Amino acid sequence: GKLLELETNIVGKYTNESFPYSVLYHVLWEVQPLGKSNAETLFTSQETGEFVGVLAQDNPSGLSAKSWYLEQFPEIDERNIEIIQTKSGLSGVKSFEGYTAYFADDTRIYSIAYNYGLKTKVNFLTTWEMVYRSFELKKKTE
C-alpha cells in the first residue's frame, strides 16, 4: 500500500508469541509487554504519552467480535456498530465511541484501544488505524 512505501522507515512489526498475533506500529513509540503472560502490550508515544494498547482476553464461548461486544454493552443499538476489516481480511467491530477495535478467534477477543489521556486533541488516529488494520493472527501450526 501507499502508506508503507512512504513510511517504511518509521513502521515496525511487533509479534506477540504468547498470543500469536502481529501488528505494525510506529518505531519511535515504546513497546511494552505487560505482565508475565504478555496478554497486554502498550505502544506509547514518548512525545505525548498517548498510547495504543493491544489486549488479548479469553473468549470461552467462541463468540464473534460483534456478538461479544453486544454482550458486554447490551445498551448499544446493534445498528450503531461499525464493522471493520484488517488488511488480512479479518472482520471485527469498532466501539461505539470509536477508539477501540475488537477482533476475535475461537478462543480469544483482541481489543486494540487508542488512549489519548486528557488530551483535547487526538494526535495519532492514523497510527491507531495502521495498528488495527495490520492486526494479523498467526495460523496455528499443527
PDB file of C-alpha atoms in Angstrom:
ATOM      1  CA  GLY A   1       0.000   0.000   0.000  1.00  0.00           C
ATOM      2  CA  LYS A   2       0.872   3.667  -0.365  1.00  0.00           C
ATOM      3  CA  LEU A   3       1.398   4.211   3.364  1.00  0.00           C
ATOM      4  CA  LEU A   4       4.130   1.596   3.618  1.00  0.00           C
ATOM      5  CA  GLU A   5       6.038   2.818   0.556  1.00  0.00           C
ATOM      6  CA  LEU A   6       6.187   6.307   2.010  1.00  0.00           C
ATOM      7  CA  GLU A   7       6.831   5.419   5.614  1.00  0.00           C
ATOM      8  CA  THR A   8       8.654   2.095   5.719  1.00  0.00           C
ATOM      9  CA  ASN A   9      11.436   3.655   7.776  1.00  0.00           C
ATOM     10  CA  ILE A  10       9.093   4.541  10.646  1.00  0.00           C
ATOM     11  CA  VAL A  11       6.966   1.396  10.681  1.00  0.00           C
ATOM     12  CA  GLY A  12       7.970  -1.679  12.645  1.00  0.00           C
ATOM     13  CA  LYS A  13       6.298  -5.048  13.070  1.00  0.00           C
ATOM     14  CA  TYR A  14       5.594  -6.381  16.551  1.00  0.00           C
ATOM     15  CA  THR A  15       4.854 -10.087  17.019  1.00  0.00           C
ATOM     16  CA  ASN A  16       3.428 -11.435  20.252  1.00  0.00           C
ATOM     17  CA  GLU A  17       4.420 -15.106  20.516  1.00  0.00           C
ATOM     18  CA  SER A  18       2.259 -15.881  23.583  1.00  0.00           C
ATOM     19  CA  PHE A  19      -0.949 -14.770  21.855  1.00  0.00           C
ATOM     20  CA  PRO A  20       0.065 -15.318  18.293  1.00  0.00           C
ATOM     21  CA  TYR A  21      -0.630 -12.059  16.509  1.00  0.00           C
ATOM     22  CA  SER A  22       1.351  -9.311  14.870  1.00  0.00           C
ATOM     23  CA  VAL A  23       0.723  -5.610  14.285  1.00  0.00           C
ATOM     24  CA  LEU A  24       2.554  -2.739  12.651  1.00  0.00           C
ATOM     25  CA  TYR A  25       3.496   0.189  14.864  1.00  0.00           C
ATOM     26  CA  HIS A  26       5.402   3.485  14.815  1.00  0.00           C
ATOM     27  CA  VAL A  27       9.078   2.643  15.522  1.00  0.00           C
ATOM     28  CA  LEU A  28       9.617   5.773  17.610  1.00  0.00           C
ATOM     29  CA  TRP A  29       6.999   4.515  20.050  1.00  0.00           C
ATOM     30  CA  GLU A  30       7.987   2.498  23.107  1.00  0.00           C
ATOM     31  CA  VAL A  31       6.770  -1.123  23.059  1.00  0.00           C
ATOM     32  CA  GLN A  32       5.916  -2.500  26.482  1.00  0.00           C
ATOM     33  CA  PRO A  33       4.512  -6.019  27.038  1.00  0.00           C
ATOM     34  CA  LEU A  34       2.791  -6.149  30.443  1.00  0.00           C
ATOM     35  CA  GLY A  35       2.693  -8.971  32.974  1.00  0.00           C
ATOM     36  CA  LYS A  36       4.137 -12.461  32.727  1.00  0.00           C
ATOM     37  CA  SER A  37       1.680 -13.608  30.103  1.00  0.00           C
ATOM     38  CA  ASN A  38       2.112 -10.697  27.643  1.00  0.00           C
ATOM     39  CA  ALA A  39      -1.682 -10.561  27.353  1.00  0.00           C
ATOM     40  CA  GLU A  40      -1.426  -6.788  27.039  1.00  0.00           C
ATOM     41  CA  THR A  41       1.098  -4.751  25.093  1.00  0.00           C
ATOM     42  CA  LEU A  42       1.318  -0.969  25.077  1.00  0.00           C
ATOM     43  CA  PHE A  43       2.729   1.130  22.240  1.00  0.00           C
ATOM     44  CA  THR A  44       3.403   4.605  23.671  1.00  0.00           C
ATOM     45  CA  SER A  45       4.324   7.902  22.060  1.00  0.00           C
ATOM     46  CA  GLN A  46       7.203   9.366  24.054  1.00  0.00           C
ATOM     47  CA  GLU A  47       6.240  12.753  22.668  1.00  0.00           C
ATOM     48  CA  THR A  48       2.687  12.987  24.038  1.00  0.00           C
ATOM     49  CA  GLY A  49       2.115   9.962  26.284  1.00  0.00           C
ATOM     50  CA  GLU A  50      -0.745   8.786  24.080  1.00  0.00           C
ATOM     51  CA  PHE A  51      -0.745   5.034  23.583  1.00  0.00           C
ATOM     52  CA  VAL A  52      -2.322   2.128  21.768  1.00  0.00           C
ATOM     53  CA  GLY A  53      -2.926  -0.959  23.884  1.00  0.00           C
ATOM     54  CA  VAL A  54      -3.475  -4.443  22.465  1.00  0.00           C
ATOM     55  CA  LEU A  55      -5.188  -6.785  24.922  1.00  0.00           C
ATOM     56  CA  ALA A  56      -5.904 -10.500  24.476  1.00  0.00           C
ATOM     57  CA  GLN A  57      -8.622 -11.920  26.693  1.00  0.00           C
ATOM     58  CA  ASP A  58     -10.479 -15.214  26.892  1.00  0.00           C
ATOM     59  CA  ASN A  59     -13.437 -15.847  24.636  1.00  0.00           C
ATOM     60  CA  PRO A  60     -14.702 -19.126  26.157  1.00  0.00           C
ATOM     61  CA  SER A  61     -17.922 -19.164  24.117  1.00  0.00           C
ATOM     62  CA  GLY A  62     -16.072 -18.579  20.836  1.00  0.00           C
ATOM     63  CA  LEU A  63     -18.234 -15.532  20.071  1.00  0.00           C
ATOM     64  CA  SER A  64     -17.681 -13.288  17.082  1.00  0.00           C
ATOM     65  CA  ALA A  65     -16.300  -9.837  17.885  1.00  0.00           C
ATOM     66  CA  LYS A  66     -19.731  -8.300  17.274  1.00  0.00           C
ATOM     67  CA  SER A  67     -21.624 -10.801  19.468  1.00  0.00           C
ATOM     68  CA  TRP A  68     -19.043 -10.421  22.226  1.00  0.00           C
ATOM     69  CA  TYR A  69     -19.252  -6.624  22.059  1.00  0.00           C
ATOM     70  CA  LEU A  70     -23.060  -6.668  22.246  1.00  0.00           C
ATOM     71  CA  GLU A  71     -22.874  -8.995  25.249  1.00  0.00           C
ATOM     72  CA  GLN A  72     -20.512  -6.577  27.030  1.00  0.00           C
ATOM     73  CA  PHE A  73     -22.539  -3.488  26.148  1.00  0.00           C
ATOM     74  CA  PRO A  74     -26.181  -4.580  25.829  1.00  0.00           C
ATOM     75  CA  GLU A  75     -27.375  -0.963  25.874  1.00  0.00           C
ATOM     76  CA  ILE A  76     -25.783  -0.281  22.478  1.00  0.00           C
ATOM     77  CA  ASP A  77     -28.010  -0.448  19.426  1.00  0.00           C
ATOM     78  CA  GLU A  78     -26.657  -3.081  17.051  1.00  0.00           C
ATOM     79  CA  ARG A  79     -27.241  -0.728  14.102  1.00  0.00           C
ATOM     80  CA  ASN A  80     -24.670   1.693  15.536  1.00  0.00           C
ATOM     81  CA  ILE A  81     -21.849  -0.816  15.487  1.00  0.00           C
ATOM     82  CA  GLU A  82     -19.302  -0.220  12.771  1.00  0.00           C
ATOM     83  CA  ILE A  83     -17.900  -3.343  11.112  1.00  0.00           C
ATOM     84  CA  ILE A  84     -14.207  -3.029  10.236  1.00  0.00           C
ATOM     85  CA  GLN A  85     -11.723  -5.217   8.445  1.00  0.00           C
ATOM     86  CA  THR A  86      -7.987  -5.774   8.688  1.00  0.00           C
ATOM     87  CA  LYS A  87      -5.721  -5.868   5.648  1.00  0.00           C
ATOM     88  CA  SER A  88      -5.602  -9.667   6.012  1.00  0.00           C
ATOM     89  CA  GLY A  89      -9.405  -9.810   5.775  1.00  0.00           C
ATOM     90  CA  LEU A  90     -10.296 -10.419   9.427  1.00  0.00           C
ATOM     91  CA  SER A  91     -13.609  -8.793  10.350  1.00  0.00           C
ATOM     92  CA  GLY A  92     -14.137  -7.010  13.622  1.00  0.00           C
ATOM     93  CA  VAL A  93     -16.059  -4.137  15.147  1.00  0.00           C
ATOM     94  CA  LYS A  94     -15.227  -0.630  16.229  1.00  0.00           C
ATOM     95  CA  SER A  95     -16.509   0.511  19.604  1.00  0.00           C
ATOM     96  CA  PHE A  96     -19.355   2.970  19.812  1.00  0.00           C
ATOM     97  CA  GLU A  97     -17.096   5.808  20.973  1.00  0.00           C
ATOM     98  CA  GLY A  98     -14.790   4.958  18.089  1.00  0.00           C
ATOM     99  CA  TYR A  99     -11.392   4.400  19.725  1.00  0.00           C
ATOM    100  CA  THR A 100     -11.303   0.636  20.245  1.00  0.00           C
ATOM    101  CA  ALA A 101     -11.252  -2.097  17.625  1.00  0.00           C
ATOM    102  CA  TYR A 102     -12.237  -5.666  18.537  1.00  0.00           C
ATOM    103  CA  PHE A 103     -11.333  -8.887  16.750  1.00  0.00           C
ATOM    104  CA  ALA A 104     -11.997 -12.495  17.725  1.00  0.00           C
ATOM    105  CA  ASP A 105     -10.825 -16.009  17.124  1.00  0.00           C
ATOM    106  CA  ASP A 106     -12.216 -19.245  18.597  1.00  0.00           C
ATOM    107  CA  THR A 107     -10.523 -18.740  21.952  1.00  0.00           C
ATOM    108  CA  ARG A 108      -9.790 -15.030  22.380  1.00  0.00           C
ATOM    109  CA  ILE A 109     -11.029 -11.491  21.950  1.00  0.00           C
ATOM    110  CA  TYR A 110      -8.386  -8.962  20.960  1.00  0.00           C
ATOM    111  CA  SER A 111      -9.026  -5.304  21.671  1.00  0.00           C
ATOM    112  CA  ILE A 112      -6.868  -2.563  20.189  1.00  0.00           C
ATOM    113  CA  ALA A 113      -7.581   0.639  22.097  1.00  0.00           C
ATOM    114  CA  TYR A 114      -6.323   4.136  21.490  1.00  0.00           C
ATOM    115  CA  ASN A 115      -5.831   6.083  24.721  1.00  0.00           C
ATOM    116  CA  TYR A 116      -5.219   9.796  24.354  1.00  0.00           C
ATOM    117  CA  GLY A 117      -5.426  10.559  28.078  1.00  0.00           C
ATOM    118  CA  LEU A 118      -6.611  14.038  28.958  1.00  0.00           C
ATOM    119  CA  LYS A 119      -5.662  15.484  25.579  1.00  0.00           C
ATOM    120  CA  THR A 120      -8.278  17.574  23.848  1.00  0.00           C
ATOM    121  CA  LYS A 121      -6.582  16.970  20.508  1.00  0.00           C
ATOM    122  CA  VAL A 122      -6.207  13.413  19.278  1.00  0.00           C
ATOM    123  CA  ASN A 123      -2.820  13.248  17.520  1.00  0.00           C
ATOM    124  CA  PHE A 124      -2.434   9.696  16.299  1.00  0.00           C
ATOM    125  CA  LEU A 125      -5.662   8.411  14.756  1.00  0.00           C
ATOM    126  CA  THR A 126      -3.749   7.398  11.625  1.00  0.00           C
ATOM    127  CA  THR A 127      -1.225   5.436  13.690  1.00  0.00           C
ATOM    128  CA  TRP A 128      -4.008   3.690  15.619  1.00  0.00           C
ATOM    129  CA  GLU A 129      -5.755   2.848  12.365  1.00  0.00           C
ATOM    130  CA  MET A 130      -2.496   1.414  10.980  1.00  0.00           C
ATOM    131  CA  VAL A 131      -2.117  -0.763  14.089  1.00  0.00           C
ATOM    132  CA  TYR A 132      -5.612  -2.251  13.977  1.00  0.00           C
ATOM    133  CA  ARG A 133      -5.728  -2.629  10.193  1.00  0.00           C
ATOM    134  CA  SER A 134      -2.417  -4.507  10.283  1.00  0.00           C
ATOM    135  CA  PHE A 135      -3.581  -6.862  13.082  1.00  0.00           C
ATOM    136  CA  GLU A 136      -2.969 -10.409  11.950  1.00  0.00           C
ATOM    137  CA  LEU A 137      -3.492 -13.701  13.742  1.00  0.00           C
ATOM    138  CA  LYS A 138      -0.768 -16.231  13.125  1.00  0.00           C
ATOM    139  CA  LYS A 139      -2.041 -19.540  11.841  1.00  0.00           C
ATOM    140  CA  LYS A 140      -1.814 -22.332  14.355  1.00  0.00           C
ATOM    141  CA  THR A 141       0.802 -24.794  13.184  1.00  0.00           C
ATOM    142  CA  GLU A 142      -0.289 -28.378  13.585  1.00  0.00           C
TER     143      GLU A 142
END
